Amino acid sequence: LRNAFSSVMDALCTYSARSLHTLAIHIPQGGLAKLIWTLDTLPCLVAIHLEFLGNGAEESLGAAGNIVVTLPKVEQLSLRGFASDFVDQAVDWNLPSLHTLTLDFTTHRDDLPDIVEFLRSHGNQLTFLDIDCIPEQDVRPILDLCPALETFAFNGDWRLRLDDSLPYAASALVYRPHTKLTTIGLHGMQYAFGVGPALQAALVVAA
């Protein structure tokens, strides 16, 4: 949208406030404040996909930074790109129906959102969580904050933390047994099982 972004957001607020159920949009650099104002006027949204463009530079939100958005019907939220500022704001929002969260940050390695902090607010009712990013995340608090989770996907190349309570070196995926989790998905797999393409390339260089 770029130059037309503000006009489109204004049109959504004016004509679709009570009828729009699904929103999928690319957010240009500098468009976060306008997005927040718009979401605050769309209480009927059920599914949201946001892709953040730009370079990840911190945005000035003005009065929009003080809005606590309430989206009572949103069940699915999908974020891609430089979403740190959005996540920081959404930590304090009201998302009582959210059960599906998809996070794709493979376009960059720096300035990742605080995923754990977001889950402290919104992880309790999640049943589906998909995190695709290259920098490793600690899986243990993520799963601990999502007790209703049934499906969890993460990067299979993350270095899992060791369990210091054991007398031998062992990776720990959870703090305690997870009673609802039935399905695991894996992204990446560049180094998995000693046969991934990234590992093979490293061996060629070493030789």
mmCIF file with all atom_site columns, N, CA, C and O in Angstrom, residues 162-191:
data_model
loop_
_atom_site.group_PDB
_atom_site.id
_atom_site.type_symbol
_atom_site.label_atom_id
_atom_site.label_alt_id
_atom_site.label_comp_id
_atom_site.label_asym_id
_atom_site.label_entity_id
_atom_site.label_seq_id
_atom_site.pdbx_PDB_ins_code
_atom_site.Cartn_x
_atom_site.Cartn_y
_atom_site.Cartn_z
_atom_site.occupancy
_atom_site.B_iso_or_equiv
_atom_site.pdbx_formal_charge
_atom_site.auth_seq_id
_atom_site.auth_comp_id
_atom_site.auth_asym_id
_atom_site.auth_atom_id
_atom_site.pdbx_PDB_model_num
ATOM 1   N N  . LEU A 1 162 ? 20.214 -27.025 28.624 1.00 0.00 ? 162 LEU A N  1
ATOM 2   C CA . LEU A 1 162 ? 20.499 -28.214 29.410 1.00 0.00 ? 162 LEU A CA 1
ATOM 3   C C  . LEU A 1 162 ? 19.767 -28.171 30.741 1.00 0.00 ? 162 LEU A C  1
ATOM 4   O O  . LEU A 1 162 ? 19.556 -27.097 31.313 1.00 0.00 ? 162 LEU A O  1
ATOM 5   N N  . ASP A 1 163 ? 19.394 -29.329 31.230 1.00 0.00 ? 163 ASP A N  1
ATOM 6   C CA . ASP A 1 163 ? 18.733 -29.445 32.529 1.00 0.00 ? 163 ASP A CA 1
ATOM 7   C C  . ASP A 1 163 ? 19.810 -29.617 33.598 1.00 0.00 ? 163 ASP A C  1
ATOM 8   O O  . ASP A 1 163 ? 20.413 -30.679 33.728 1.00 0.00 ? 163 ASP A O  1
ATOM 9   N N  . ASP A 1 164 ? 20.054 -28.557 34.375 1.00 0.00 ? 164 ASP A N  1
ATOM 10  C CA . ASP A 1 164 ? 21.127 -28.568 35.378 1.00 0.00 ? 164 ASP A CA 1
ATOM 11  C C  . ASP A 1 164 ? 20.812 -29.472 36.568 1.00 0.00 ? 164 ASP A C  1
ATOM 12  O O  . ASP A 1 164 ? 21.690 -29.762 37.380 1.00 0.00 ? 164 ASP A O  1
ATOM 13  N N  . SER A 1 165 ? 19.564 -29.911 36.672 1.00 0.00 ? 165 SER A N  1
ATOM 14  C CA . SER A 1 165 ? 19.197 -30.748 37.818 1.00 0.00 ? 165 SER A CA 1
ATOM 15  C C  . SER A 1 165 ? 19.601 -32.204 37.628 1.00 0.00 ? 165 SER A C  1
ATOM 16  O O  . SER A 1 165 ? 19.559 -32.993 38.570 1.00 0.00 ? 165 SER A O  1
ATOM 17  N N  . LEU A 1 166 ? 19.991 -32.561 36.405 1.00 0.00 ? 166 LEU A N  1
ATOM 18  C CA . LEU A 1 166 ? 20.360 -33.941 36.127 1.00 0.00 ? 166 LEU A CA 1
ATOM 19  C C  . LEU A 1 166 ? 21.866 -34.125 36.263 1.00 0.00 ? 166 LEU A C  1
ATOM 20  O O  . LEU A 1 166 ? 22.641 -33.199 35.987 1.00 0.00 ? 166 LEU A O  1
ATOM 21  N N  . PRO A 1 167 ? 22.321 -35.306 36.673 1.00 0.00 ? 167 PRO A N  1
ATOM 22  C CA . PRO A 1 167 ? 23.757 -35.539 36.851 1.00 0.00 ? 167 PRO A CA 1
ATOM 23  C C  . PRO A 1 167 ? 24.500 -35.710 35.532 1.00 0.00 ? 167 PRO A C  1
ATOM 24  O O  . PRO A 1 167 ? 25.712 -35.816 35.512 1.00 0.00 ? 167 PRO A O  1
ATOM 25  N N  . TYR A 1 168 ? 23.782 -35.744 34.430 1.00 0.00 ? 168 TYR A N  1
ATOM 26  C CA . TYR A 1 168 ? 24.409 -35.873 33.111 1.00 0.00 ? 168 TYR A CA 1
ATOM 27  C C  . TYR A 1 168 ? 23.805 -34.809 32.200 1.00 0.00 ? 168 TYR A C  1
ATOM 28  O O  . TYR A 1 168 ? 22.743 -34.244 32.481 1.00 0.00 ? 168 TYR A O  1
ATOM 29  N N  . ALA A 1 169 ? 24.498 -34.509 31.113 1.00 0.00 ? 169 ALA A N  1
ATOM 30  C CA . ALA A 1 169 ? 24.038 -33.459 30.202 1.00 0.00 ? 169 ALA A CA 1
ATOM 31  C C  . ALA A 1 169 ? 22.810 -33.932 29.437 1.00 0.00 ? 169 ALA A C  1
ATOM 32  O O  . ALA A 1 169 ? 22.854 -34.951 28.738 1.00 0.00 ? 169 ALA A O  1
ATOM 33  N N  . ALA A 1 170 ? 21.708 -33.247 29.583 1.00 0.00 ? 170 ALA A N  1
ATOM 34  C CA . ALA A 1 170 ? 20.485 -33.601 28.865 1.00 0.00 ? 170 ALA A CA 1
ATOM 35  C C  . ALA A 1 170 ? 19.698 -32.330 28.568 1.00 0.00 ? 170 ALA A C  1
ATOM 36  O O  . ALA A 1 170 ? 19.608 -31.433 29.403 1.00 0.00 ? 170 ALA A O  1
ATOM 37  N N  . SER A 1 171 ? 19.167 -32.256 27.371 1.00 0.00 ? 171 SER A N  1
ATOM 38  C CA . SER A 1 171 ? 18.361 -31.105 27.004 1.00 0.00 ? 171 SER A CA 1
ATOM 39  C C  . SER A 1 171 ? 16.994 -31.190 27.668 1.00 0.00 ? 171 SER A C  1
ATOM 40  O O  . SER A 1 171 ? 16.465 -32.276 27.889 1.00 0.00 ? 171 SER A O  1
ATOM 41  N N  . ALA A 1 172 ? 16.437 -30.028 27.976 1.00 0.00 ? 172 ALA A N  1
ATOM 42  C CA . ALA A 1 172 ? 15.122 -29.988 28.624 1.00 0.00 ? 172 ALA A CA 1
ATOM 43  C C  . ALA A 1 172 ? 14.162 -29.177 27.767 1.00 0.00 ? 172 ALA A C  1
ATOM 44  O O  . ALA A 1 172 ? 14.426 -28.018 27.453 1.00 0.00 ? 172 ALA A O  1
ATOM 45  N N  . LEU A 1 173 ? 13.053 -29.782 27.379 1.00 0.00 ? 173 LEU A N  1
ATOM 46  C CA . LEU A 1 173 ? 12.039 -29.097 26.596 1.00 0.00 ? 173 LEU A CA 1
ATOM 47  C C  . LEU A 1 173 ? 10.973 -28.459 27.468 1.00 0.00 ? 173 LEU A C  1
ATOM 48  O O  . LEU A 1 173 ? 10.306 -27.515 27.049 1.00 0.00 ? 173 LEU A O  1
ATOM 49  N N  . VAL A 1 174 ? 10.767 -28.988 28.661 1.00 0.00 ? 174 VAL A N  1
ATOM 50  C CA . VAL A 1 174 ? 9.696  -28.505 29.527 1.00 0.00 ? 174 VAL A CA 1
ATOM 51  C C  . VAL A 1 174 ? 10.179 -28.434 30.971 1.00 0.00 ? 174 VAL A C  1
ATOM 52  O O  . VAL A 1 174 ? 11.118 -29.120 31.362 1.00 0.00 ? 174 VAL A O  1
ATOM 53  N N  . TYR A 1 175 ? 9.514  -27.598 31.764 1.00 0.00 ? 175 TYR A N  1
ATOM 54  C CA . TYR A 1 175 ? 9.747  -27.575 33.198 1.00 0.00 ? 175 TYR A CA 1
ATOM 55  C C  . TYR A 1 175 ? 8.984  -28.700 33.882 1.00 0.00 ? 175 TYR A C  1
ATOM 56  O O  . TYR A 1 175 ? 9.399  -29.235 34.898 1.00 0.00 ? 175 TYR A O  1
ATOM 57  N N  . ARG A 1 176 ? 7.823  -29.032 33.300 1.00 0.00 ? 176 ARG A N  1
ATOM 58  C CA . ARG A 1 176 ? 6.950  -30.065 33.866 1.00 0.00 ? 176 ARG A CA 1
ATOM 59  C C  . ARG A 1 176 ? 6.213  -30.728 32.708 1.00 0.00 ? 176 ARG A C  1
ATOM 60  O O  . ARG A 1 176 ? 6.155  -30.176 31.611 1.00 0.00 ? 176 ARG A O  1
ATOM 61  N N  . PRO A 1 177 ? 5.640  -31.910 32.909 1.00 0.00 ? 177 PRO A N  1
ATOM 62  C CA . PRO A 1 177 ? 4.905  -32.569 31.818 1.00 0.00 ? 177 PRO A CA 1
ATOM 63  C C  . PRO A 1 177 ? 3.799  -31.677 31.270 1.00 0.00 ? 177 PRO A C  1
ATOM 64  O O  . PRO A 1 177 ? 3.099  -30.989 32.017 1.00 0.00 ? 177 PRO A O  1
ATOM 65  N N  . HIS A 1 178 ? 3.654  -31.682 29.947 1.00 0.00 ? 178 HIS A N  1
ATOM 66  C CA . HIS A 1 178 ? 2.641  -30.870 29.277 1.00 0.00 ? 178 HIS A CA 1
ATOM 67  C C  . HIS A 1 178 ? 1.500  -31.795 28.869 1.00 0.00 ? 178 HIS A C  1
ATOM 68  O O  . HIS A 1 178 ? 1.630  -32.606 27.964 1.00 0.00 ? 178 HIS A O  1
ATOM 69  N N  . THR A 1 179 ? 0.358  -31.654 29.512 1.00 0.00 ? 179 THR A N  1
ATOM 70  C CA . THR A 1 179 ? -0.713 -32.652 29.382 1.00 0.00 ? 179 THR A CA 1
ATOM 71  C C  . THR A 1 179 ? -1.521 -32.534 28.101 1.00 0.00 ? 179 THR A C  1
ATOM 72  O O  . THR A 1 179 ? -2.173 -33.499 27.696 1.00 0.00 ? 179 THR A O  1
ATOM 73  N N  . LYS A 1 180 ? -1.487 -31.383 27.419 1.00 0.00 ? 180 LYS A N  1
ATOM 74  C CA . LYS A 1 180 ? -2.348 -31.188 26.248 1.00 0.00 ? 180 LYS A CA 1
ATOM 75  C C  . LYS A 1 180 ? -1.613 -31.349 24.922 1.00 0.00 ? 180 LYS A C  1
ATOM 76  O O  . LYS A 1 180 ? -2.227 -31.598 23.887 1.00 0.00 ? 180 LYS A O  1
ATOM 77  N N  . LEU A 1 181 ? -0.304 -31.216 24.925 1.00 0.00 ? 181 LEU A N  1
ATOM 78  C CA . LEU A 1 181 ? 0.464  -31.164 23.684 1.00 0.00 ? 181 LEU A CA 1
ATOM 79  C C  . LEU A 1 181 ? 0.467  -32.515 22.969 1.00 0.00 ? 181 LEU A C  1
ATOM 80  O O  . LEU A 1 181 ? 0.865  -33.527 23.534 1.00 0.00 ? 181 LEU A O  1
ATOM 81  N N  . THR A 1 182 ? 0.010  -32.515 21.710 1.00 0.00 ? 182 THR A N  1
ATOM 82  C CA . THR A 1 182 ? -0.051 -33.756 20.936 1.00 0.00 ? 182 THR A CA 1
ATOM 83  C C  . THR A 1 182 ? 0.710  -33.688 19.617 1.00 0.00 ? 182 THR A C  1
ATOM 84  O O  . THR A 1 182 ? 1.050  -34.723 19.050 1.00 0.00 ? 182 THR A O  1
ATOM 85  N N  . THR A 1 183 ? 0.992  -32.479 19.117 1.00 0.00 ? 183 THR A N  1
ATOM 86  C CA . THR A 1 183 ? 1.598  -32.340 17.792 1.00 0.00 ? 183 THR A CA 1
ATOM 87  C C  . THR A 1 183 ? 2.763  -31.369 17.844 1.00 0.00 ? 183 THR A C  1
ATOM 88  O O  . THR A 1 183 ? 2.632  -30.257 18.368 1.00 0.00 ? 183 THR A O  1
ATOM 89  N N  . ILE A 1 184 ? 3.921  -31.794 17.291 1.00 0.00 ? 184 ILE A N  1
ATOM 90  C CA . ILE A 1 184 ? 5.118  -30.966 17.209 1.00 0.00 ? 184 ILE A CA 1
ATOM 91  C C  . ILE A 1 184 ? 5.482  -30.757 15.748 1.00 0.00 ? 184 ILE A C  1
ATOM 92  O O  . ILE A 1 184 ? 5.529  -31.709 14.963 1.00 0.00 ? 184 ILE A O  1
ATOM 93  N N  . GLY A 1 185 ? 5.732  -29.499 15.370 1.00 0.00 ? 185 GLY A N  1
ATOM 94  C CA . GLY A 1 185 ? 6.206  -29.181 14.027 1.00 0.00 ? 185 GLY A CA 1
ATOM 95  C C  . GLY A 1 185 ? 7.598  -28.582 14.104 1.00 0.00 ? 185 GLY A C  1
ATOM 96  O O  . GLY A 1 185 ? 7.952  -27.934 15.096 1.00 0.00 ? 185 GLY A O  1
ATOM 97  N N  . LEU A 1 186 ? 8.409  -28.816 13.088 1.00 0.00 ? 186 LEU A N  1
ATOM 98  C CA . LEU A 1 186 ? 9.796  -28.344 13.100 1.00 0.00 ? 186 LEU A CA 1
ATOM 99  C C  . LEU A 1 186 ? 10.101 -27.520 11.852 1.00 0.00 ? 186 LEU A C  1
ATOM 100 O O  . LEU A 1 186 ? 9.834  -27.960 10.727 1.00 0.00 ? 186 LEU A O  1
ATOM 101 N N  . HIS A 1 187 ? 10.666 -26.330 12.070 1.00 0.00 ? 187 HIS A N  1
ATOM 102 C CA . HIS A 1 187 ? 11.184 -25.494 10.982 1.00 0.00 ? 187 HIS A CA 1
ATOM 103 C C  . HIS A 1 187 ? 12.699 -25.677 10.927 1.00 0.00 ? 187 HIS A C  1
ATOM 104 O O  . HIS A 1 187 ? 13.298 -26.313 11.786 1.00 0.00 ? 187 HIS A O  1
ATOM 105 N N  . GLY A 1 188 ? 13.302 -25.065 9.925  1.00 0.00 ? 188 GLY A N  1
ATOM 106 C CA . GLY A 1 188 ? 14.757 -25.037 9.855  1.00 0.00 ? 188 GLY A CA 1
ATOM 107 C C  . GLY A 1 188 ? 15.337 -26.366 9.445  1.00 0.00 ? 188 GLY A C  1
ATOM 108 O O  . GLY A 1 188 ? 15.352 -26.727 8.276  1.00 0.00 ? 188 GLY A O  1
ATOM 109 N N  . MET A 1 189 ? 15.852 -27.104 10.425 1.00 0.00 ? 189 MET A N  1
ATOM 110 C CA . MET A 1 189 ? 16.480 -28.405 10.204 1.00 0.00 ? 189 MET A CA 1
ATOM 111 C C  . MET A 1 189 ? 17.735 -28.298 9.334  1.00 0.00 ? 189 MET A C  1
ATOM 112 O O  . MET A 1 189 ? 18.075 -29.213 8.602  1.00 0.00 ? 189 MET A O  1
ATOM 113 N N  . GLN A 1 190 ? 18.427 -27.142 9.401  1.00 0.00 ? 190 GLN A N  1
ATOM 114 C CA . GLN A 1 190 ? 19.659 -26.983 8.630  1.00 0.00 ? 190 GLN A CA 1
ATOM 115 C C  . GLN A 1 190 ? 20.817 -27.789 9.215  1.00 0.00 ? 190 GLN A C  1
ATOM 116 O O  . GLN A 1 190 ? 21.763 -28.149 8.510  1.00 0.00 ? 190 GLN A O  1
ATOM 117 N N  . TYR A 1 191 ? 20.766 -28.058 10.518 1.00 0.00 ? 191 TYR A N  1
ATOM 118 C CA . TYR A 1 191 ? 21.828 -28.798 11.180 1.00 0.00 ? 191 TYR A CA 1
ATOM 119 C C  . TYR A 1 191 ? 21.321 -30.104 11.785 1.00 0.00 ? 191 TYR A C  1
ATOM 120 O O  . TYR A 1 191 ? 22.024 -30.787 12.509 1.00 0.00 ? 191 TYR A O  1
#
